[in-house]
Amino acid sequence: MNRNNLILLIVLLVLAGIGIWFWQKQSKTSSASWDREFAIKDTKSIHKIFIASRSGESNTIEKKGNQWMLNGKYVAYTPSVNLLIQTMGALRLQYIPSNNAVKNIVNDLATNGLKVEVYDQSNRLLKTYYVGGSPNDEIGTYMIMDKAQQPYVMTLPAFEGNLRERFDLSRDDWRDPIIFVEKADNIRFVSINYPTERTKSFQLSREGEDFSITPYYNSVQPIRKPIKRQAVETFLDSFGKIKGDGFSNVFYARDSVSAVQPFCIATVVTQQDDTLRANFIVRGRERMIDSYWVTTQQGDLLTAQQQVISKIFWAYDAFFEK
């Protein structure tokens, strides 16, 4: 082989090597294979999400009309659901783990992974995959498709961090911390009872287009003055969005909290005769009230801010002309 042919052969081999290297590099970041297609492009098709942990806890988030429900019983917290769906739609491949790391990653996914199933409105399964932890640098999240053998490190555009926390919420964290969310025209009766301030306690009843307001306690003298209708409407409107900061059902001293005399006991009866009740218990010193414990008839314990819930703390005499 002459010198020119040898040089040409060497050049061709180098180019071939570069081509193979480039192809391998591309295969590391391509998402052409079915077991890398984690993203759901049409997020509007997502109608139900099932998430199960290896500890045995599972949650189903399903759309009912315009509202997301949790386990068919609770209203789901919309911001968390929206963030999860946005994540599902934007997942992209960060890199393929090395062959040496695959065994440990798969074992960890099998032990600690979250199983995620996504369904459309027809209850057709769209995706099933498992979500694990992060690499040591905490950039990206291990995921593996159901029935696949190859795990991947997935991420989001312009994002660095662990995506697992968007999937791995407790049942209470998935719930909307609703205390009262009722439209004014759907409220038939309200009672506000201040056990230590009886003269301020009252009952409000709707009678067609009219309202009656009476003392909560029989020992209190009724007020014989015209009712300020605007005040009544403002009060009822305040029940449209009374929410807590979050649930504290696993709080170690919840039994002790529930045993404390409430500052206020609020009861709402709807036009459908559903009764909603909440007890508000001062947190900390009464002279510096900024938050409350809230217990509900469903047995939940929440925390709530004074500035949010104080709008329902009216006094009996506030509804009458002076």
mmCIF file of C-alpha atoms in Angstrom, residues 4 7-8 10 24 86 90 103 105 119 126 134 150 168 172 193 198 236 238 246 291 304:
data_model
loop_
_atom_site.group_PDB
_atom_site.id
_atom_site.type_symbol
_atom_site.label_atom_id
_atom_site.label_comp_id
_atom_site.label_asym_id
_atom_site.label_seq_id
_atom_site.Cartn_x
_atom_site.Cartn_y
_atom_site.Cartn_z
ATOM 1 C CA ASN A 4 -1.130 8.203 -0.171
ATOM 2 C CA ILE A 7 -2.964 8.335 4.665
ATOM 3 C CA LEU A 8 -6.413 8.113 3.053
ATOM 4 C CA ILE A 10 -6.136 6.568 8.266
ATOM 5 C CA GLN A 24 -23.248 7.131 20.472
ATOM 6 C CA GLN A 86 -46.940 20.315 33.934
ATOM 7 C CA ALA A 90 -42.311 18.502 30.058
ATOM 8 C CA LYS A 103 -27.999 -2.529 38.535
ATOM 9 C CA ILE A 105 -30.400 2.150 40.145
ATOM 10 C CA TYR A 119 -55.143 7.537 32.402
ATOM 11 C CA LEU A 126 -51.460 6.305 28.873
ATOM 12 C CA SER A 134 -31.562 11.565 42.227
ATOM 13 C CA GLN A 150 -33.050 0.552 31.184
ATOM 14 C CA ASP A 168 -44.215 12.050 46.454
ATOM 15 C CA ASP A 172 -52.920 15.330 53.413
ATOM 16 C CA ASN A 193 -70.668 30.513 68.933
ATOM 17 C CA ARG A 198 -71.992 34.661 74.793
ATOM 18 C CA LEU A 236 -72.241 35.231 53.974
ATOM 19 C CA SER A 238 -66.962 35.585 53.534
ATOM 20 C CA GLY A 246 -52.448 22.870 55.585
ATOM 21 C CA SER A 291 -53.102 31.880 63.862
ATOM 22 C CA ALA A 304 -55.088 28.772 59.669
#
